[in-house]
mmCIF file of C-alpha atoms (C1' of nucleotides) and ligand atoms in Angstrom:
data_model
loop_
_atom_site.group_PDB
_atom_site.id
_atom_site.type_symbol
_atom_site.label_atom_id
_atom_site.label_comp_id
_atom_site.label_asym_id
_atom_site.label_seq_id
_atom_site.Cartn_x
_atom_site.Cartn_y
_atom_site.Cartn_z
ATOM 1 C CA MET A 14 -7.078 2.872 -2.837
ATOM 2 C CA LEU A 15 -7.371 5.338 -0.040
ATOM 3 C CA LYS A 16 -11.110 5.303 -0.478
ATOM 4 C CA LEU A 17 -13.634 5.802 2.249
ATOM 5 C CA THR A 18 -16.025 2.949 2.873
ATOM 6 C CA LYS A 19 -19.585 3.626 1.870
ATOM 7 C CA LYS A 20 -20.700 2.454 5.241
ATOM 8 C CA ALA A 21 -18.597 5.134 6.857
ATOM 9 C CA ASP A 22 -19.929 7.532 4.289
ATOM 10 C CA TYR A 23 -23.467 6.633 5.201
ATOM 11 C CA GLY A 24 -22.636 6.896 8.857
ATOM 12 C CA LEU A 25 -21.431 10.439 8.426
ATOM 13 C CA MET A 26 -24.501 11.384 6.457
ATOM 14 C CA ALA A 27 -26.771 9.938 9.088
ATOM 15 C CA LEU A 28 -25.004 11.658 11.944
ATOM 16 C CA LYS A 29 -25.127 14.923 10.119
ATOM 17 C CA TYR A 30 -28.817 14.447 9.525
ATOM 18 C CA LEU A 31 -29.381 13.780 13.187
ATOM 19 C CA ALA A 32 -27.353 16.830 14.075
ATOM 20 C CA GLU A 33 -29.575 18.893 11.843
ATOM 21 C CA HIS A 34 -32.699 17.767 13.611
ATOM 22 C CA PRO A 35 -32.075 18.329 17.291
ATOM 23 C CA GLU A 36 -35.735 18.944 17.987
ATOM 24 C CA THR A 37 -36.884 15.405 17.269
ATOM 25 C CA PRO A 38 -36.242 12.957 20.088
ATOM 26 C CA ALA A 39 -35.371 10.128 17.764
ATOM 27 C CA LEU A 40 -35.268 9.287 14.080
ATOM 28 C CA SER A 41 -35.637 5.786 12.733
ATOM 29 C CA ALA A 42 -33.124 4.244 10.424
ATOM 30 C CA LYS A 43 -35.730 4.159 7.724
ATOM 31 C CA ASP A 44 -36.374 7.860 8.085
ATOM 32 C CA VAL A 45 -32.777 8.700 7.417
ATOM 33 C CA ALA A 46 -32.440 6.105 4.702
ATOM 34 C CA ASP A 47 -35.420 7.484 2.866
ATOM 35 C CA ALA A 48 -34.160 11.016 3.176
ATOM 36 C CA TYR A 49 -31.092 10.170 1.167
ATOM 37 C CA GLY A 50 -31.877 7.003 -0.731
ATOM 38 C CA ILE A 51 -29.610 4.788 1.281
ATOM 39 C CA PRO A 52 -30.466 1.053 1.494
ATOM 40 C CA PRO A 53 -32.414 0.955 4.780
ATOM 41 C CA GLN A 54 -31.177 -2.379 6.053
ATOM 42 C CA LEU A 55 -27.605 -1.391 5.480
ATOM 43 C CA LEU A 56 -27.989 1.920 7.186
ATOM 44 C CA ALA A 57 -29.635 0.103 10.039
ATOM 45 C CA LYS A 58 -26.575 -1.971 10.656
ATOM 46 C CA VAL A 59 -24.333 1.011 10.451
ATOM 47 C CA LEU A 60 -26.385 2.810 13.048
ATOM 48 C CA GLN A 61 -26.399 -0.250 15.256
ATOM 49 C CA ARG A 62 -22.663 -0.229 15.122
ATOM 50 C CA LEU A 63 -22.487 3.409 16.005
ATOM 51 C CA THR A 64 -24.775 2.718 18.907
ATOM 52 C CA LYS A 65 -22.607 -0.064 20.202
ATOM 53 C CA THR A 66 -19.592 2.198 20.232
ATOM 54 C CA GLY A 67 -21.469 4.821 22.117
ATOM 55 C CA LEU A 68 -21.837 7.519 19.501
ATOM 56 C CA LEU A 69 -25.565 7.078 19.281
ATOM 57 C CA ARG A 70 -28.342 6.372 21.679
ATOM 58 C CA SER A 71 -31.044 4.033 20.476
ATOM 59 C CA HIS A 72 -34.580 3.388 21.487
ATOM 60 C CA ALA A 73 -36.594 0.447 20.211
ATOM 61 C CA GLY A 74 -40.307 0.225 19.726
ATOM 62 C CA MET A 75 -42.750 2.636 18.221
ATOM 63 C CA ASN A 76 -41.555 6.171 17.738
ATOM 64 C CA GLY A 77 -38.162 4.801 18.489
ATOM 65 C CA GLY A 78 -35.006 5.478 16.608
ATOM 66 C CA TYR A 79 -31.624 7.020 17.112
ATOM 67 C CA ALA A 80 -30.269 10.202 18.559
ATOM 68 C CA LEU A 81 -26.819 11.602 19.088
ATOM 69 C CA ALA A 82 -25.284 10.521 22.343
ATOM 70 C CA ARG A 83 -23.199 13.668 22.635
ATOM 71 C CA ASP A 84 -23.122 17.130 21.237
ATOM 72 C CA ALA A 85 -22.462 17.231 17.502
ATOM 73 C CA ARG A 86 -19.256 19.125 17.941
ATOM 74 C CA GLU A 87 -17.926 16.501 20.294
ATOM 75 C CA ILE A 88 -18.102 13.774 17.688
ATOM 76 C CA SER A 89 -15.240 13.626 15.234
ATOM 77 C CA ALA A 90 -15.253 12.097 11.792
ATOM 78 C CA PHE A 91 -12.412 9.949 12.946
ATOM 79 C CA GLU A 92 -14.535 8.346 15.627
ATOM 80 C CA VAL A 93 -17.220 7.547 13.129
ATOM 81 C CA ILE A 94 -14.841 5.910 10.706
ATOM 82 C CA HIS A 95 -13.109 4.046 13.454
ATOM 83 C CA ALA A 96 -16.397 2.824 14.840
ATOM 84 C CA ILE A 97 -17.574 1.496 11.505
ATOM 85 C CA ASP A 98 -14.463 0.327 9.733
ATOM 86 C CA GLY A 99 -12.312 -0.511 12.697
ATOM 87 C CA PRO A 100 -8.737 0.571 13.349
ATOM 88 C CA PHE A 101 -7.505 3.252 11.026
ATOM 89 C CA PHE A 102 -4.467 2.273 8.995
ATOM 90 C CA ILE A 103 -3.149 3.654 5.746
ATOM 91 C CA THR A 104 -0.879 0.695 5.187
ATOM 92 C CA SER A 105 -1.349 -3.054 5.399
ATOM 93 C CA CYS A 106 1.133 -3.505 8.218
ATOM 94 C CA THR A 107 -1.303 -3.341 11.062
ATOM 95 C CA LYS A 108 0.868 -5.560 13.202
ATOM 96 C CA GLY A 109 -2.439 -6.821 14.546
ATOM 97 C CA THR A 110 -3.688 -9.792 12.612
ATOM 98 C CA LYS A 111 -2.727 -10.032 8.973
ATOM 99 C CA SER A 112 0.476 -8.114 8.783
ATOM 100 C CA CYS A 113 2.322 -7.513 5.557
ATOM 101 C CA GLU A 114 4.919 -10.206 4.872
ATOM 102 C CA LEU A 115 7.745 -7.812 4.285
ATOM 103 C CA THR A 116 7.342 -5.672 7.325
ATOM 104 C CA PRO A 117 10.847 -6.501 8.549
ATOM 105 C CA SER A 118 12.617 -5.460 5.368
ATOM 106 C CA CYS A 119 10.381 -2.503 4.696
ATOM 107 C CA THR A 120 12.014 0.861 5.214
ATOM 108 C CA ILE A 121 9.105 3.144 4.670
ATOM 109 C CA LYS A 122 6.677 1.929 7.264
ATOM 110 C CA GLU A 123 7.864 4.382 9.901
ATOM 111 C CA PRO A 124 7.459 7.443 7.733
ATOM 112 C CA LEU A 125 4.159 6.141 6.469
ATOM 113 C CA ALA A 126 3.059 5.610 10.021
ATOM 114 C CA ARG A 127 3.599 9.309 10.587
ATOM 115 C CA VAL A 128 1.605 10.130 7.521
ATOM 116 C CA ASN A 129 -1.064 7.904 8.934
ATOM 117 C CA GLU A 130 -1.019 9.875 12.146
ATOM 118 C CA THR A 131 -1.283 13.117 10.249
ATOM 119 C CA ILE A 132 -4.296 12.037 8.289
ATOM 120 C CA ALA A 133 -5.892 10.687 11.422
ATOM 121 C CA GLY A 134 -5.275 14.101 12.905
ATOM 122 C CA VAL A 135 -7.107 15.741 10.071
ATOM 123 C CA LEU A 136 -10.060 13.460 10.567
ATOM 124 C CA LYS A 137 -10.025 14.006 14.303
ATOM 125 C CA SER A 138 -10.202 17.735 13.821
ATOM 126 C CA ILE A 139 -13.456 17.478 11.932
ATOM 127 C CA SER A 140 -16.666 17.244 13.901
ATOM 128 C CA ILE A 141 -20.147 16.335 12.820
ATOM 129 C CA HIS A 142 -21.069 19.864 13.655
ATOM 130 C CA ASP A 143 -18.591 21.106 11.092
ATOM 131 C CA LEU A 144 -20.292 19.059 8.433
ATOM 132 C CA ALA A 145 -23.785 20.080 9.404
ATOM 133 C CA GLU A 146 -23.468 23.776 10.043
ATOM 134 C CA ARG A 147 -22.176 24.385 6.559
ATOM 135 C CA GLU A 148 -25.193 25.085 4.386
ATOM 136 C CA HIS A 149 -26.426 27.977 6.414
ATOM 137 C CA PRO A 150 -25.411 30.869 4.162
ATOM 138 C CA ALA A 151 -22.054 31.542 5.712
ATOM 139 C CA GLY A 152 -22.889 33.404 8.791
ATOM 140 C CA LYS A 153 -21.106 34.271 11.910
ATOM 141 C CA SER A 154 -20.016 30.825 12.957
ATOM 142 C CA GLY A 155 -17.141 31.181 10.511
ATOM 143 C CA GLU A 156 -15.881 28.112 8.820
ATOM 144 C CA HIS A 157 -13.979 25.639 10.806
ATOM 145 C CA GLN A 158 -10.336 26.092 10.132
ATOM 146 C CA GLY A 159 -7.380 24.276 11.473
ATOM 147 C CA LEU A 160 -3.757 23.611 10.949
ATOM 148 C CA VAL A 161 -2.408 20.139 10.988
ATOM 149 C CA GLU A 162 1.187 19.415 11.721
ATOM 150 C CA LEU A 163 3.155 17.141 9.495
ATOM 151 C CA THR A 164 6.424 15.882 10.853
ATOM 152 C CA LEU A 165 8.528 13.290 9.154
ATOM 153 C CA MET B 1 -11.048 1.469 3.781
ATOM 154 C CA LEU B 2 -8.720 4.391 3.314
ATOM 155 C CA LYS B 3 -5.890 1.991 2.675
ATOM 156 C CA LEU B 4 -2.951 2.602 0.432
ATOM 157 C CA THR B 5 -2.561 0.216 -2.479
ATOM 158 C CA LYS B 6 0.328 -2.155 -2.195
ATOM 159 C CA LYS B 7 1.385 -1.215 -5.676
ATOM 160 C CA ALA B 8 1.708 2.383 -4.582
ATOM 161 C CA ASP B 9 3.441 1.156 -1.485
ATOM 162 C CA TYR B 10 5.933 -0.749 -3.593
ATOM 163 C CA GLY B 11 6.377 2.202 -5.852
ATOM 164 C CA LEU B 12 7.348 4.401 -2.945
ATOM 165 C CA MET B 13 9.783 1.816 -1.669
ATOM 166 C CA ALA B 14 11.398 1.488 -5.059
ATOM 167 C CA LEU B 15 11.727 5.206 -5.567
ATOM 168 C CA LYS B 16 13.228 5.582 -2.161
ATOM 169 C CA TYR B 17 15.675 2.832 -2.958
ATOM 170 C CA LEU B 18 16.669 4.530 -6.170
ATOM 171 C CA ALA B 19 17.066 7.796 -4.344
ATOM 172 C CA GLU B 20 19.423 6.108 -1.934
ATOM 173 C CA HIS B 21 21.653 4.873 -4.719
ATOM 174 C CA PRO B 22 22.418 7.886 -6.844
ATOM 175 C CA GLU B 23 25.803 6.530 -7.878
ATOM 176 C CA THR B 24 24.497 3.613 -9.919
ATOM 177 C CA PRO B 25 23.307 4.610 -13.375
ATOM 178 C CA ALA B 26 20.388 2.188 -13.314
ATOM 179 C CA LEU B 27 18.890 -0.532 -11.174
ATOM 180 C CA SER B 28 16.817 -3.362 -12.566
ATOM 181 C CA ALA B 29 13.382 -4.161 -11.285
ATOM 182 C CA LYS B 30 14.676 -7.473 -10.044
ATOM 183 C CA ASP B 31 17.404 -5.765 -8.062
ATOM 184 C CA VAL B 32 14.932 -3.681 -6.147
ATOM 185 C CA ALA B 33 12.487 -6.525 -5.788
ATOM 186 C CA ASP B 34 15.149 -8.760 -4.310
ATOM 187 C CA ALA B 35 16.281 -6.069 -1.936
ATOM 188 C CA TYR B 36 12.884 -6.015 -0.291
ATOM 189 C CA GLY B 37 11.195 -9.266 -1.157
ATOM 190 C CA ILE B 38 8.647 -7.750 -3.488
ATOM 191 C CA PRO B 39 7.210 -9.950 -6.258
ATOM 192 C CA PRO B 40 9.490 -9.011 -9.181
ATOM 193 C CA GLN B 41 6.933 -9.131 -11.933
ATOM 194 C CA LEU B 42 4.581 -6.946 -10.016
ATOM 195 C CA LEU B 43 7.241 -4.403 -9.192
ATOM 196 C CA ALA B 44 8.189 -4.439 -12.840
ATOM 197 C CA LYS B 45 4.763 -3.297 -13.865
ATOM 198 C CA VAL B 46 4.688 -0.641 -11.239
ATOM 199 C CA LEU B 47 7.973 0.730 -12.462
ATOM 200 C CA GLN B 48 6.772 0.622 -16.029
ATOM 201 C CA ARG B 49 3.866 2.737 -15.014
ATOM 202 C CA LEU B 50 6.055 5.209 -13.226
ATOM 203 C CA THR B 51 8.169 5.408 -16.334
ATOM 204 C CA LYS B 52 5.211 6.114 -18.536
ATOM 205 C CA THR B 53 4.181 9.018 -16.359
ATOM 206 C CA GLY B 54 7.635 10.442 -16.462
ATOM 207 C CA LEU B 55 8.795 9.880 -12.910
ATOM 208 C CA LEU B 56 11.379 7.344 -13.957
ATOM 209 C CA ARG B 57 13.747 6.945 -16.851
ATOM 210 C CA SER B 58 14.178 3.428 -18.164
ATOM 211 C CA HIS B 59 16.808 1.713 -20.185
ATOM 212 C CA ALA B 60 16.316 -1.748 -21.667
ATOM 213 C CA GLY B 61 18.929 -4.337 -22.392
ATOM 214 C CA MET B 62 21.821 -5.577 -20.337
ATOM 215 C CA ASN B 63 22.885 -3.414 -17.439
ATOM 216 C CA GLY B 64 19.661 -1.599 -18.011
ATOM 217 C CA GLY B 65 17.106 -0.635 -15.434
ATOM 218 C CA TYR B 66 15.508 2.421 -13.941
ATOM 219 C CA ALA B 67 16.670 5.714 -12.581
ATOM 220 C CA LEU B 68 14.922 8.753 -11.195
ATOM 221 C CA ALA B 69 13.913 11.207 -13.864
ATOM 222 C CA ARG B 70 14.163 14.159 -11.500
ATOM 223 C CA ASP B 71 15.750 15.020 -8.223
ATOM 224 C CA ALA B 72 14.354 13.049 -5.315
ATOM 225 C CA ARG B 73 13.040 16.140 -3.597
ATOM 226 C CA GLU B 74 11.113 17.112 -6.668
ATOM 227 C CA ILE B 75 9.013 13.968 -6.602
ATOM 228 C CA SER B 76 6.068 13.956 -4.238
ATOM 229 C CA ALA B 77 4.332 10.951 -2.759
ATOM 230 C CA PHE B 78 1.172 12.264 -4.284
ATOM 231 C CA GLU B 79 2.574 11.991 -7.770
ATOM 232 C CA VAL B 80 3.582 8.428 -7.171
ATOM 233 C CA ILE B 81 0.189 7.414 -5.904
ATOM 234 C CA HIS B 82 -1.541 9.275 -8.661
ATOM 235 C CA ALA B 83 0.664 7.670 -11.271
ATOM 236 C CA ILE B 84 -0.013 4.178 -10.038
ATOM 237 C CA ASP B 85 -3.557 4.235 -8.763
ATOM 238 C CA GLY B 86 -4.960 6.975 -10.920
ATOM 239 C CA PRO B 87 -6.971 9.990 -9.769
ATOM 240 C CA PHE B 88 -7.002 10.490 -6.044
ATOM 241 C CA PHE B 89 -10.443 10.386 -4.462
ATOM 242 C CA ILE B 90 -11.500 9.696 -0.917
ATOM 243 C CA THR B 91 -15.107 9.155 -1.872
ATOM 244 C CA SER B 92 -16.831 7.156 -4.586
ATOM 245 C CA CYS B 93 -18.330 10.172 -6.290
ATOM 246 C CA THR B 94 -15.634 10.702 -8.848
ATOM 247 C CA LYS B 95 -18.080 12.128 -11.339
ATOM 248 C CA GLY B 96 -15.829 10.443 -13.862
ATOM 249 C CA THR B 97 -17.089 7.023 -14.718
ATOM 250 C CA LYS B 98 -18.930 5.141 -12.009
ATOM 251 C CA SER B 99 -20.351 7.838 -9.850
ATOM 252 C CA CYS B 100 -22.260 7.154 -6.675
ATOM 253 C CA GLU B 101 -25.999 6.837 -7.263
ATOM 254 C CA LEU B 102 -26.985 9.263 -4.575
ATOM 255 C CA THR B 103 -24.687 12.087 -5.502
ATOM 256 C CA PRO B 104 -27.592 14.489 -6.033
ATOM 257 C CA SER B 105 -29.150 13.949 -2.627
ATOM 258 C CA CYS B 106 -25.873 13.709 -0.780
ATOM 259 C CA THR B 107 -25.078 16.656 1.420
ATOM 260 C CA ILE B 108 -21.634 15.776 2.582
ATOM 261 C CA LYS B 109 -19.793 15.456 -0.667
ATOM 262 C CA GLU B 110 -18.648 19.068 -0.685
ATOM 263 C CA PRO B 111 -17.112 18.966 2.769
ATOM 264 C CA LEU B 112 -15.587 15.604 2.011
ATOM 265 C CA ALA B 113 -14.132 17.000 -1.156
ATOM 266 C CA ARG B 114 -12.317 19.535 0.988
ATOM 267 C CA VAL B 115 -11.046 16.811 3.233
ATOM 268 C CA ASN B 116 -9.872 15.099 0.102
ATOM 269 C CA GLU B 117 -7.982 18.200 -0.898
ATOM 270 C CA THR B 118 -6.394 18.434 2.498
ATOM 271 C CA ILE B 119 -5.138 14.884 2.456
ATOM 272 C CA ALA B 120 -3.882 15.357 -1.072
ATOM 273 C CA GLY B 121 -2.052 18.374 0.241
ATOM 274 C CA VAL B 122 -0.384 16.303 2.903
ATOM 275 C CA LEU B 123 0.753 13.800 0.317
ATOM 276 C CA LYS B 124 1.968 16.522 -1.984
ATOM 277 C CA SER B 125 4.121 17.976 0.735
ATOM 278 C CA ILE B 126 6.065 14.762 1.096
ATOM 279 C CA SER B 127 8.915 14.077 -1.269
ATOM 280 C CA ILE B 128 10.836 10.912 -1.949
ATOM 281 C CA HIS B 129 13.801 12.674 -0.479
ATOM 282 C CA ASP B 130 11.929 13.047 2.791
ATOM 283 C CA LEU B 131 11.421 9.327 2.935
ATOM 284 C CA ALA B 132 14.973 8.454 2.045
ATOM 285 C CA GLU B 133 16.992 10.898 4.086
ATOM 286 C CA ARG B 134 15.467 9.623 7.269
ATOM 287 C CA GLU B 135 17.728 6.870 8.550
ATOM 288 C CA HIS B 136 20.833 8.967 8.681
ATOM 289 C CA PRO B 137 21.213 9.533 12.415
ATOM 290 C CA ALA B 138 19.298 12.765 12.619
ATOM 291 C CA GLY B 139 21.776 15.244 11.435
ATOM 292 C CA LYS B 140 21.616 18.739 10.247
ATOM 293 C CA SER B 141 19.081 18.312 7.514
ATOM 294 C CA GLY B 142 16.401 18.524 10.176
ATOM 295 C CA GLU B 143 13.235 16.580 9.700
ATOM 296 C CA HIS B 144 10.833 17.748 7.129
ATOM 297 C CA GLN B 145 8.096 19.638 8.793
ATOM 298 C CA GLY B 146 5.084 21.282 7.372
ATOM 299 C CA LEU B 147 1.730 22.701 8.189
ATOM 300 C CA VAL B 148 -1.314 21.784 6.247
ATOM 301 C CA GLU B 149 -4.354 23.940 6.150
ATOM 302 C CA LEU B 150 -7.729 22.494 6.790
ATOM 303 C CA THR B 151 -10.669 24.609 5.801
ATOM 304 C CA LEU B 152 -14.218 23.412 5.867
ATOM 305 C "C1'" DA C 20 -52.334 -8.003 20.343
ATOM 306 C "C1'" DA C 21 -50.768 -5.354 16.473
ATOM 307 C "C1'" DA C 22 -47.635 -2.108 14.674
ATOM 308 C "C1'" DT C 23 -43.238 -0.203 14.676
ATOM 309 C "C1'" DA C 24 -38.677 -0.235 15.952
ATOM 310 C "C1'" DT C 25 -34.082 -1.919 17.034
ATOM 311 C "C1'" DC C 26 -31.060 -5.970 17.116
ATOM 312 C "C1'" DC C 27 -28.032 -9.660 15.153
ATOM 313 C "C1'" DG C 28 -26.068 -13.167 12.431
ATOM 314 C "C1'" DA C 29 -25.797 -15.547 8.110
ATOM 315 C "C1'" DC C 30 -25.842 -15.207 3.438
ATOM 316 C "C1'" DT C 31 -25.010 -13.795 -1.547
ATOM 317 C "C1'" DT C 32 -22.988 -10.958 -5.177
ATOM 318 C "C1'" DC C 33 -19.741 -8.451 -7.296
ATOM 319 C "C1'" DC C 34 -15.534 -5.999 -7.935
ATOM 320 C "C1'" DC C 35 -10.749 -5.361 -7.777
ATOM 321 C "C1'" DA C 36 -6.279 -5.524 -5.466
ATOM 322 C "C1'" DG C 37 -2.626 -8.606 -5.722
ATOM 323 C "C1'" DG C 38 -0.246 -11.576 -8.239
ATOM 324 C "C1'" DT C 39 1.147 -14.682 -12.309
ATOM 325 C "C1'" DC C 40 2.329 -16.030 -17.120
ATOM 326 C "C1'" DC C 41 3.922 -15.435 -21.513
ATOM 327 C "C1'" DG C 42 5.461 -13.568 -25.584
ATOM 328 C "C1'" DA C 43 7.761 -9.468 -27.986
ATOM 329 C "C1'" DT C 44 11.296 -6.131 -28.115
ATOM 330 C "C1'" DT C 45 15.490 -3.642 -26.993
ATOM 331 C "C1'" DT C 46 20.251 -3.642 -25.830
ATOM 332 C "C1'" DC C 47 24.759 -5.079 -24.943
ATOM 333 C "C1'" DA C 48 28.723 -8.485 -24.486
ATOM 334 C "C1'" DG C 49 31.682 -11.889 -26.226
ATOM 335 C "C1'" DC D 30 25.582 -12.647 -34.612
ATOM 336 C "C1'" DT D 31 23.996 -15.062 -31.182
ATOM 337 C "C1'" DG D 32 22.510 -15.205 -26.535
ATOM 338 C "C1'" DA D 33 21.712 -13.165 -22.035
ATOM 339 C "C1'" DA D 34 19.589 -9.562 -19.582
ATOM 340 C "C1'" DA D 35 16.630 -6.281 -19.334
ATOM 341 C "C1'" DT D 36 12.201 -3.519 -20.330
ATOM 342 C "C1'" DC D 37 7.518 -3.744 -22.335
ATOM 343 C "C1'" DG D 38 2.460 -5.035 -22.585
ATOM 344 C "C1'" DG D 39 -1.371 -7.723 -22.421
ATOM 345 C "C1'" DA D 40 -4.278 -11.431 -20.753
ATOM 346 C "C1'" DC D 41 -5.290 -14.002 -17.052
ATOM 347 C "C1'" DC D 42 -6.419 -16.090 -12.403
ATOM 348 C "C1'" DT D 43 -7.761 -15.761 -7.496
ATOM 349 C "C1'" DG D 44 -9.088 -14.457 -2.667
ATOM 350 C "C1'" DG D 45 -11.006 -11.404 0.112
ATOM 351 C "C1'" DG D 46 -13.619 -7.700 1.331
ATOM 352 C "C1'" DA D 47 -17.289 -4.114 0.336
ATOM 353 C "C1'" DA D 48 -22.040 -3.648 -0.529
ATOM 354 C "C1'" DG D 49 -26.234 -5.269 0.009
ATOM 355 C "C1'" DT D 50 -30.114 -8.850 1.355
ATOM 356 C "C1'" DC D 51 -32.876 -11.925 4.311
ATOM 357 C "C1'" DG D 52 -35.017 -13.713 8.224
ATOM 358 C "C1'" DG D 53 -35.933 -14.093 12.711
ATOM 359 C "C1'" DA D 54 -35.794 -12.402 17.709
ATOM 360 C "C1'" DT D 55 -36.716 -8.757 20.888
ATOM 361 C "C1'" DA D 56 -38.284 -4.373 22.751
ATOM 362 C "C1'" DT D 57 -41.817 -0.636 23.118
ATOM 363 C "C1'" DT D 58 -45.828 1.936 22.391
ATOM 364 C "C1'" DT D 59 -50.929 2.166 21.538
HETATM 365 S S1 LIG E 229 5.414 -3.082 5.672
HETATM 366 FE FE1 LIG E 229 6.150 -1.637 4.224
HETATM 367 S S2 LIG E 229 5.187 -2.601 2.587
HETATM 368 FE FE2 LIG E 229 4.281 -3.903 4.032
HETATM 369 S S3 LIG E 229 2.577 -2.609 4.343
HETATM 370 FE FE3 LIG E 229 3.768 -1.682 5.888
HETATM 371 S S4 LIG E 229 4.591 -0.201 4.585
HETATM 372 FE FE4 LIG E 229 3.558 -1.240 2.999
HETATM 373 S S1 LIG E 230 -22.095 11.205 -3.096
HETATM 374 FE FE1 LIG E 230 -22.203 11.414 -0.944
HETATM 375 S S2 LIG E 230 -22.404 9.303 -0.628
HETATM 376 FE FE2 LIG E 230 -22.086 9.081 -2.745
HETATM 377 S S3 LIG E 230 -19.947 8.943 -2.552
HETATM 378 FE FE3 LIG E 230 -19.955 11.098 -2.768
HETATM 379 S S4 LIG E 230 -20.069 11.453 -0.649
HETATM 380 FE FE4 LIG E 230 -20.252 9.325 -0.451
#
DNA sequence: AAATATCCGACTTCCCAGGTCCGATTTCAG
DNA sequence: CTGAAATCGGACCTGGGAAGTCGGATATTT
C-alpha cells in the first residue's frame, strides 16, 4: 500500500550515484549494482528503461555504460518513477485500462485525484541533485526546501 | 507502486458516507456496501478494523451498525489508512520486520524518509469532513486549502 | 577475434491485495 | 423465548504483479 517499487528505488539510487560521479564518462550497470548490492541484471533493465525514456544516455561496448542525459537538478524523482513504473496513480481508477468497477458510484475519486496531484507535485519538486548533494556536511547549498499546495 | 489499498479506499468511502448521514444513529455495513457496490463482507472487516482502532463506534444486533466516534473533521485520512493498512511507509525499509537487505549500503533512505514524512503530512491534513463537504455547490465553507512543507 | 557492454524478451517464484465462507455472539422485536 | 439482524473473528482461496533469473543478440573497443 502506497509503497514505492524497488525498481524505482534502484533507479533513484543509480541516478544519484551517477550524479555523484560526474567525472567518469560512463558507468556500467554492474559497477553501480556492485556499489550497492543490487541484483545486476535487474538494475540493468531498470537503466535500459531509463535510457529509453531519455533520462540516461547509454553507450555499449567496452568502457561503455550509462551517464545522465541532463543535469542532475533537471531530473525529478517523479520522472524516474514515471519512467519505471508507468503512469502515477494513487487509486485504481486509472480510466486507462483496468478501471475500478465502481468508478461511477464512487464519490471520493475527485478528491483523491487532487491528493494524487499533490503527491505528484511533491515528487516533481525533488531532483536527483537534491538527493545527491545531501551528504556533504551541510554547506552553503542549503537544503532544498519547498512548499506544496494542497487544495481540495 | 504507490497505490492506495482498496480496503483503505473503501474505508474512506464508508467514513465519508457516515459523515454525510449524521442524523441516523447507525448504519450497517451492508447499507454502506449497497450504496456503493462494495463487497459487503469485505467492507464489514474494514469497518471492524476501524472500530478496533477507535475511529468508529459499533453496535451489534438489530438496527445496529456503525457511527463515527468523533467529529468528521477530527478524523484524518492518514488515520484511516494507518488503521487499515498499518504503519505508513513509502519504502521497504521499515526496520520493523522484513527490512530491505541493502539498508546499510543504501544512501537514499534518509531523503526518502523525509519524502515519506511529507506525504504523511499531506494525508494528515485531510479530514473526512473535507471529503464529504465537497459536493455542496461550493458555498461559504471554502475549499480546504493547506500548505505542506517539504524539506530535504 | 575476444572481451566487455548494452539490449530485449521470456520465464519463474513468491507474496499479498482482494475477496469469500462460515461459525459464534450480541441485540432487539414480536 | 425464539428468530432475525447485526457485529465479530478466523481460516481460506485466488489472481496478478513485484522481484529476480536466464539466454541470446548486438554493439564497441582493443
Ligand atoms: S473509483 Fe473510487 S473506489 Fe474505485 S478506485 Fe477510484 S477511488 Fe478507489
Ligand atoms: S534501504 Fe534503500 S533500497 Fe532498501 S528500501 Fe530503504 S530505500 Fe529502498
